[in-house]
CSV table of N, CA and C in Angstrom, one decimal:
chain,number,residue,atom,x,y,z
A,266,UNK,N,-1.0,42.0,-6.8
A,266,UNK,CA,-0.4,43.2,-7.3
A,266,UNK,C,1.1,43.2,-7.4
A,267,UNK,N,1.8,42.5,-6.6
A,267,UNK,CA,3.3,42.4,-6.8
A,267,UNK,C,3.6,41.8,-8.2
A,268,UNK,N,2.8,40.9,-8.7
A,268,UNK,CA,3.2,40.3,-9.9
A,268,UNK,C,3.1,41.3,-11.1
A,269,UNK,N,2.2,42.1,-11.1
A,269,UNK,CA,2.1,43.1,-12.1
A,269,UNK,C,3.3,44.1,-12.1
A,270,UNK,N,3.7,44.5,-10.9
A,270,UNK,CA,4.9,45.3,-10.8
A,270,UNK,C,6.1,44.7,-11.3
A,271,UNK,N,6.2,43.4,-11.0
A,271,UNK,CA,7.4,42.6,-11.5
A,271,UNK,C,7.4,42.6,-13.0
A,272,UNK,N,6.2,42.4,-13.6
A,272,UNK,CA,6.1,42.3,-15.1
A,272,UNK,C,6.5,43.7,-15.7
A,273,UNK,N,6.1,44.7,-15.0
A,273,UNK,CA,6.4,46.1,-15.5
A,273,UNK,C,7.9,46.3,-15.5
A,274,UNK,N,8.6,45.9,-14.5
A,274,UNK,CA,10.0,46.1,-14.5
A,274,UNK,C,10.7,45.2,-15.5
A,275,UNK,N,10.2,44.0,-15.8
A,275,UNK,CA,10.8,43.2,-16.8
A,275,UNK,C,10.6,43.8,-18.2
A,276,UNK,N,9.5,44.4,-18.4
A,276,UNK,CA,9.3,45.0,-19.7
A,276,UNK,C,10.2,46.2,-19.9
A,277,UNK,N,10.4,47.0,-18.8
A,277,UNK,CA,11.3,48.1,-18.9
A,277,UNK,C,12.7,47.7,-19.1
A,278,UNK,N,13.2,46.6,-18.4
A,278,UNK,CA,14.6,46.2,-18.7
A,278,UNK,C,14.7,45.6,-20.1
A,279,UNK,N,13.7,45.0,-20.6
A,279,UNK,CA,13.7,44.5,-21.9
A,279,UNK,C,13.9,45.6,-22.9
A,280,UNK,N,13.2,46.7,-22.7
A,280,UNK,CA,13.3,47.9,-23.6
A,280,UNK,C,14.7,48.4,-23.6
A,281,UNK,N,15.4,48.5,-22.4
A,281,UNK,CA,16.7,49.0,-22.4
A,281,UNK,C,17.7,48.0,-23.1
A,282,UNK,N,17.4,46.8,-23.0
A,282,UNK,CA,18.3,45.8,-23.6
A,282,UNK,C,18.2,45.9,-25.2
A,283,UNK,N,17.0,46.2,-25.6
A,283,UNK,CA,16.8,46.5,-27.0
A,283,UNK,C,17.6,47.7,-27.5
A,284,UNK,N,17.6,48.7,-26.7
A,284,UNK,CA,18.4,49.9,-27.0
A,284,UNK,C,19.9,49.6,-27.1
A,285,UNK,N,20.4,48.7,-26.2
A,285,UNK,CA,21.8,48.3,-26.2
A,285,UNK,C,22.1,47.5,-27.5
A,286,UNK,N,21.2,46.7,-27.9
A,286,UNK,CA,21.4,45.9,-29.1
A,286,UNK,C,21.4,46.8,-30.3
A,287,UNK,N,20.6,47.9,-30.3
A,287,UNK,CA,20.6,48.8,-31.5
A,287,UNK,C,21.9,49.6,-31.5
A,288,UNK,N,22.4,50.0,-30.3
A,288,UNK,CA,23.7,50.7,-30.3
A,288,UNK,C,24.8,49.8,-30.8
A,289,UNK,N,24.8,48.5,-30.4
A,289,UNK,CA,25.8,47.6,-30.9
A,289,UNK,C,25.7,47.4,-32.4
A,290,UNK,N,24.5,47.3,-32.9
A,290,UNK,CA,24.3,47.1,-34.4
A,290,UNK,C,24.8,48.4,-35.1
A,291,UNK,N,24.6,49.6,-34.5
A,291,UNK,CA,25.1,50.8,-35.2
A,291,UNK,C,26.6,50.8,-35.2
A,292,UNK,N,27.3,50.4,-34.1
A,292,UNK,CA,28.8,50.3,-34.1
A,292,UNK,C,29.3,49.3,-35.1
A,293,UNK,N,28.6,48.1,-35.3
A,293,UNK,CA,29.0,47.1,-36.2
A,293,UNK,C,28.8,47.6,-37.6
A,294,UNK,N,27.8,48.4,-37.9
A,294,UNK,CA,27.6,48.9,-39.2
A,294,UNK,C,28.6,50.0,-39.5
A,295,UNK,N,29.0,50.8,-38.6
A,295,UNK,CA,30.0,51.8,-38.8
A,295,UNK,C,31.4,51.1,-39.1
A,296,UNK,N,31.7,50.0,-38.4
A,296,UNK,CA,32.9,49.3,-38.6
A,296,UNK,C,32.9,48.7,-40.0
A,297,UNK,N,31.8,48.2,-40.4
A,297,UNK,CA,31.7,47.6,-41.8
A,297,UNK,C,31.8,48.7,-42.9
A,298,UNK,N,31.4,49.9,-42.6
A,298,UNK,CA,31.5,51.0,-43.6
A,298,UNK,C,32.9,51.5,-43.7
A,299,UNK,N,33.8,51.3,-42.8
A,299,UNK,CA,35.2,51.7,-42.9
A,299,UNK,C,35.8,51.0,-44.0
A,300,UNK,N,36.6,51.7,-44.8
A,300,UNK,CA,37.3,51.0,-45.9
A,300,UNK,C,38.2,49.9,-45.5
A,301,UNK,N,38.1,48.8,-46.1
A,301,UNK,CA,39.0,47.7,-45.7
A,301,UNK,C,40.3,47.8,-46.4
A,302,UNK,N,41.4,47.6,-45.7
A,302,UNK,CA,42.8,47.7,-46.3
A,302,UNK,C,43.1,46.4,-47.0
A,303,UNK,N,43.5,46.6,-48.2
A,303,UNK,CA,43.9,45.4,-49.1
A,303,UNK,C,45.3,45.1,-48.9
A,304,UNK,N,46.2,46.1,-48.8
A,304,UNK,CA,47.6,45.9,-48.7
A,304,UNK,C,48.4,47.2,-48.6
A,305,UNK,N,49.7,47.1,-48.7
A,305,UNK,CA,50.5,48.3,-48.6
A,305,UNK,C,50.8,48.8,-50.0
A,306,UNK,N,50.8,50.1,-50.2
A,306,UNK,CA,51.0,50.7,-51.5
A,306,UNK,C,52.4,50.3,-52.1
A,307,UNK,N,52.4,49.8,-53.3
A,307,UNK,CA,53.6,49.4,-54.0
A,307,UNK,C,54.5,50.6,-54.5
A,308,UNK,N,53.9,51.8,-54.5
A,308,UNK,CA,54.7,52.9,-55.1
A,308,UNK,C,55.9,53.1,-54.2
A,309,UNK,N,57.1,53.2,-54.9
A,309,UNK,CA,58.3,53.3,-54.1
A,309,UNK,C,58.3,54.6,-53.2
A,310,UNK,N,58.7,54.3,-52.0
A,310,UNK,CA,58.8,55.4,-51.0
A,310,UNK,C,57.4,55.9,-50.4
A,311,UNK,N,56.3,55.3,-50.8
A,311,UNK,CA,55.0,55.8,-50.3
A,311,UNK,C,54.7,55.3,-48.9
A,312,UNK,N,54.5,54.0,-48.8
A,312,UNK,CA,54.2,53.4,-47.5
A,312,UNK,C,52.7,53.5,-47.0
A,313,UNK,N,51.8,54.0,-47.9
A,313,UNK,CA,50.4,54.1,-47.6
A,313,UNK,C,49.7,52.8,-47.7
A,314,UNK,N,48.4,52.8,-47.4
A,314,UNK,CA,47.6,51.6,-47.4
A,314,UNK,C,46.7,51.6,-48.6
A,315,UNK,N,46.5,50.5,-49.3
A,315,UNK,CA,45.6,50.4,-50.4
A,315,UNK,C,44.2,50.0,-49.9
A,316,UNK,N,43.2,50.8,-50.2
A,316,UNK,CA,41.8,50.5,-49.8
A,316,UNK,C,40.9,50.6,-50.9
A,317,UNK,N,39.7,49.9,-50.8
A,317,UNK,CA,38.7,49.9,-51.9
A,317,UNK,C,37.8,51.2,-51.8
A,318,UNK,N,37.8,51.9,-52.9
A,318,UNK,CA,36.9,53.1,-52.9
A,318,UNK,C,35.7,52.8,-53.8
A,319,UNK,N,35.0,53.8,-54.2
A,319,UNK,CA,33.8,53.6,-55.0
A,319,UNK,C,34.1,53.0,-56.4
A,320,UNK,N,35.1,53.5,-57.1
A,320,UNK,CA,35.4,53.0,-58.4
A,320,UNK,C,36.7,52.3,-58.6
A,321,UNK,N,37.5,52.3,-57.5
A,321,UNK,CA,38.8,51.6,-57.6
A,321,UNK,C,39.5,51.4,-56.3
A,322,UNK,N,40.7,50.9,-56.3
A,322,UNK,CA,41.5,50.7,-55.2
A,322,UNK,C,42.6,51.8,-55.2
A,323,UNK,N,42.6,52.6,-54.2
A,323,UNK,CA,43.5,53.7,-54.1
A,323,UNK,C,44.3,53.7,-52.8
A,324,UNK,N,45.3,54.6,-52.8
A,324,UNK,CA,46.2,54.7,-51.7
A,324,UNK,C,45.7,55.7,-50.6
A,325,UNK,N,46.0,55.4,-49.4
A,325,UNK,CA,45.5,56.3,-48.3
A,325,UNK,C,46.3,57.6,-48.3
A,326,UNK,N,47.4,57.7,-49.0
A,326,UNK,CA,48.3,58.9,-49.1
A,326,UNK,C,47.9,59.7,-50.3
A,327,UNK,N,46.7,59.6,-50.8
A,327,UNK,CA,46.3,60.3,-52.0
A,327,UNK,C,46.3,61.8,-51.8
A,328,UNK,N,46.0,62.3,-50.5
A,328,UNK,CA,46.0,63.7,-50.2
A,328,UNK,C,47.5,64.3,-50.2
A,329,UNK,N,48.4,63.4,-50.0
A,329,UNK,CA,49.8,63.8,-50.0
A,329,UNK,C,50.5,63.7,-51.4
A,330,UNK,N,49.7,63.3,-52.4
A,330,UNK,CA,50.2,63.3,-53.8
A,330,UNK,C,50.4,61.9,-54.4
A,331,UNK,N,50.1,60.8,-53.7
A,331,UNK,CA,50.2,59.5,-54.3
A,331,UNK,C,49.1,59.3,-55.3
A,332,UNK,N,49.4,58.9,-56.5
A,332,UNK,CA,48.4,58.8,-57.5
A,332,UNK,C,48.2,57.3,-57.9
A,333,UNK,N,48.6,56.4,-57.0
A,333,UNK,CA,48.4,55.0,-57.3
A,333,UNK,C,46.9,54.6,-57.2
A,334,UNK,N,46.4,54.0,-58.3
A,334,UNK,CA,45.0,53.5,-58.3
A,334,UNK,C,44.9,52.4,-59.3
A,335,UNK,N,44.1,51.3,-58.8
A,335,UNK,CA,43.8,50.2,-59.7
A,335,UNK,C,42.3,50.3,-59.8
A,336,UNK,N,41.8,50.5,-61.0
A,336,UNK,CA,40.3,50.6,-61.2
A,336,UNK,C,39.7,49.3,-61.1
A,337,UNK,N,38.5,49.2,-60.5
A,337,UNK,CA,37.7,47.9,-60.3
A,337,UNK,C,37.5,47.3,-61.6
A,338,UNK,N,37.1,48.1,-62.6
A,338,UNK,CA,36.9,47.6,-64.0
A,338,UNK,C,38.1,47.8,-64.8
A,339,UNK,N,38.9,46.8,-65.0
A,339,UNK,CA,40.2,46.9,-65.7
A,339,UNK,C,40.4,45.8,-66.7
A,340,UNK,N,40.7,46.2,-68.0
A,340,UNK,CA,41.0,45.3,-69.0
A,340,UNK,C,40.0,44.2,-69.2
A,341,UNK,N,38.7,44.6,-69.1
A,341,UNK,CA,37.6,43.7,-69.3
A,341,UNK,C,37.2,42.8,-68.2
A,342,UNK,N,37.8,43.1,-67.0
A,342,UNK,CA,37.5,42.3,-65.8
A,342,UNK,C,37.1,43.2,-64.7
A,343,UNK,N,36.2,42.6,-63.8
A,343,UNK,CA,35.9,43.2,-62.5
A,343,UNK,C,36.8,42.6,-61.5
A,344,UNK,N,37.6,43.4,-60.9
A,344,UNK,CA,38.7,42.9,-60.0
A,344,UNK,C,38.1,42.7,-58.6
A,345,UNK,N,38.6,41.6,-58.0
A,345,UNK,CA,38.2,41.3,-56.6
A,345,UNK,C,39.3,41.8,-55.6
A,346,UNK,N,39.1,41.8,-54.3
A,346,UNK,CA,40.1,42.2,-53.4
A,346,UNK,C,41.3,41.2,-53.5
A,347,UNK,N,41.0,39.9,-53.7
A,347,UNK,CA,42.1,39.0,-53.8
A,347,UNK,C,43.0,39.2,-55.0
A,348,UNK,N,42.4,39.6,-56.1
A,348,UNK,CA,43.2,39.9,-57.3
A,348,UNK,C,44.1,41.1,-57.1
A,349,UNK,N,43.5,42.2,-56.5
A,349,UNK,CA,44.3,43.4,-56.2
A,349,UNK,C,45.4,43.1,-55.2
A,350,UNK,N,45.1,42.3,-54.2
A,350,UNK,CA,46.1,41.9,-53.2
A,350,UNK,C,47.3,41.2,-53.9
A,351,UNK,N,47.0,40.3,-54.8
A,351,UNK,CA,48.0,39.6,-55.5
A,351,UNK,C,48.8,40.5,-56.4
A,352,UNK,N,48.1,41.5,-57.1
A,352,UNK,CA,48.8,42.5,-57.9
A,352,UNK,C,49.8,43.3,-57.1
A,353,UNK,N,49.4,43.8,-55.9
A,353,UNK,CA,50.3,44.7,-55.2
A,353,UNK,C,51.3,43.9,-54.4
A,354,UNK,N,51.1,42.6,-54.1
A,354,UNK,CA,52.1,41.9,-53.3
A,354,UNK,C,53.0,41.1,-54.3
A,355,UNK,N,52.5,40.5,-55.3
A,355,UNK,CA,53.3,39.6,-56.2
A,355,UNK,C,53.6,40.2,-57.6
A,356,UNK,N,52.8,41.3,-57.9
A,356,UNK,CA,53.0,41.9,-59.2
A,356,UNK,C,52.1,41.4,-60.3
A,357,UNK,N,51.4,40.3,-60.1
A,357,UNK,CA,50.5,39.7,-61.1
A,357,UNK,C,49.5,38.8,-60.4
A,358,UNK,N,48.4,38.5,-61.2
A,358,UNK,CA,47.4,37.6,-60.7
A,358,UNK,C,47.7,36.2,-61.2
A,359,UNK,N,46.9,35.3,-60.8
A,359,UNK,CA,46.9,33.9,-61.3
A,359,UNK,C,46.3,33.9,-62.7
A,360,UNK,N,46.3,32.8,-63.4
A,360,UNK,CA,45.7,32.8,-64.8
A,360,UNK,C,44.2,33.1,-64.7
A,361,UNK,N,43.8,33.9,-65.6
A,361,UNK,CA,42.4,34.2,-65.7
A,361,UNK,C,41.9,34.0,-67.2
A,362,UNK,N,40.6,33.8,-67.4
A,362,UNK,CA,40.1,33.6,-68.7
A,362,UNK,C,39.6,35.0,-69.2
A,363,UNK,N,40.0,35.2,-70.5
A,363,UNK,CA,39.6,36.4,-71.2
A,363,UNK,C,39.0,36.0,-72.5
A,364,UNK,N,38.2,36.9,-73.1
A,364,UNK,CA,37.7,36.7,-74.5
A,364,UNK,C,38.2,37.8,-75.4
A,365,UNK,N,38.7,37.4,-76.6
A,365,UNK,CA,39.1,38.3,-77.6
A,365,UNK,C,37.9,39.0,-78.3
A,366,UNK,N,38.2,40.0,-79.1
A,366,UNK,CA,37.1,40.7,-79.8
A,366,UNK,C,36.3,39.8,-80.7
A,367,UNK,N,37.0,38.7,-81.2
A,367,UNK,CA,36.3,37.8,-82.1
A,367,UNK,C,35.6,36.7,-81.3
A,368,UNK,N,35.7,36.7,-79.9
A,368,UNK,CA,34.9,35.8,-79.1
A,368,UNK,C,35.7,34.6,-78.7
A,369,UNK,N,37.0,34.4,-79.1
A,369,UNK,CA,37.8,33.3,-78.7
A,369,UNK,C,38.3,33.6,-77.2
A,370,UNK,N,38.3,32.5,-76.4
A,370,UNK,CA,38.8,32.7,-75.1
A,370,UNK,C,40.3,32.3,-75.0
A,371,UNK,N,40.9,33.0,-74.1
A,371,UNK,CA,42.4,32.7,-73.9
A,371,UNK,C,42.7,33.0,-72.4
A,372,UNK,N,43.8,32.4,-72.0
A,372,UNK,CA,44.3,32.5,-70.7
A,372,UNK,C,45.4,33.7,-70.6
A,373,UNK,N,45.3,34.4,-69.6
A,373,UNK,CA,46.3,35.5,-69.4
A,373,UNK,C,46.3,35.9,-67.9
A,374,UNK,N,47.3,36.6,-67.5
A,374,UNK,CA,47.4,37.1,-66.2
A,374,UNK,C,47.3,38.7,-66.2
A,375,UNK,N,46.8,39.3,-65.2
A,375,UNK,CA,46.9,40.7,-65.1
A,375,UNK,C,48.3,41.0,-64.4
A,376,UNK,N,49.0,42.0,-64.9
A,376,UNK,CA,50.3,42.3,-64.4
A,376,UNK,C,50.4,43.8,-64.0
A,377,UNK,N,51.0,44.1,-62.9
A,377,UNK,CA,51.1,45.5,-62.5
A,377,UNK,C,52.3,46.0,-63.3
A,378,UNK,N,52.0,46.7,-64.4
A,378,UNK,CA,53.0,47.2,-65.3
A,378,UNK,C,53.8,48.4,-64.7
A,379,UNK,N,53.1,49.2,-63.9
A,379,UNK,CA,53.7,50.4,-63.3
A,379,UNK,C,53.3,50.6,-61.8
A,380,UNK,N,54.2,50.2,-60.9
A,380,UNK,CA,53.9,50.2,-59.5
A,380,UNK,C,53.7,51.7,-59.0
A,381,UNK,N,54.1,52.7,-59.7
A,381,UNK,CA,54.0,54.0,-59.3
A,381,UNK,C,52.6,54.6,-59.5
A,382,UNK,N,51.9,54.0,-60.6
A,382,UNK,CA,50.6,54.6,-60.9
A,382,UNK,C,49.5,53.5,-60.8
A,383,UNK,N,49.8,52.2,-60.8
A,383,UNK,CA,48.8,51.2,-60.8
A,383,UNK,C,48.3,50.7,-62.2
A,384,UNK,N,49.1,51.2,-63.2
A,384,UNK,CA,48.7,50.8,-64.6
A,384,UNK,C,48.9,49.2,-64.7
A,385,UNK,N,47.9,48.6,-65.3
A,385,UNK,CA,47.9,47.2,-65.5
A,385,UNK,C,48.2,46.8,-67.0
A,386,UNK,N,48.7,45.6,-67.2
A,386,UNK,CA,48.8,45.1,-68.5
A,386,UNK,C,48.5,43.6,-68.5
A,387,UNK,N,48.2,43.0,-69.7
A,387,UNK,CA,47.9,41.6,-69.8
A,387,UNK,C,49.2,40.9,-70.1
A,388,UNK,N,49.3,39.8,-69.5
A,388,UNK,CA,50.5,38.9,-69.8
A,388,UNK,C,49.9,37.6,-70.3
A,389,UNK,N,49.9,37.4,-71.6
A,389,UNK,CA,49.4,36.2,-72.3
A,389,UNK,C,50.3,35.0,-72.1
A,390,UNK,N,49.6,33.9,-71.9
A,390,UNK,CA,50.3,32.6,-71.8
A,390,UNK,C,50.8,32.1,-73.1
């Protein structure tokens, strides 16, 4: 009989360990759902943080009137976090491949044309 009681306690403690694992997984999921900061807003005098939203990278001070945004889909490219980080820190990306309307490929960089709004431009090589 003592063996059965021991097994019963083991199963009960195993169940509570499973609940602890579920709580930890919930915390990790919540942390992953928080917007990741890509960098500091380049708008003069802002000081907010740039984070990825649903359709673009915007400033955390948007409620205070900062209109800085870089759209994920810009100038025929889907931008990555690394590209946006380079744009806000250096003002441009490394060389990228683009295709013209006629289908010819060419090299160009994306350039942050207006740090106040996030407007981008192509800088052809």
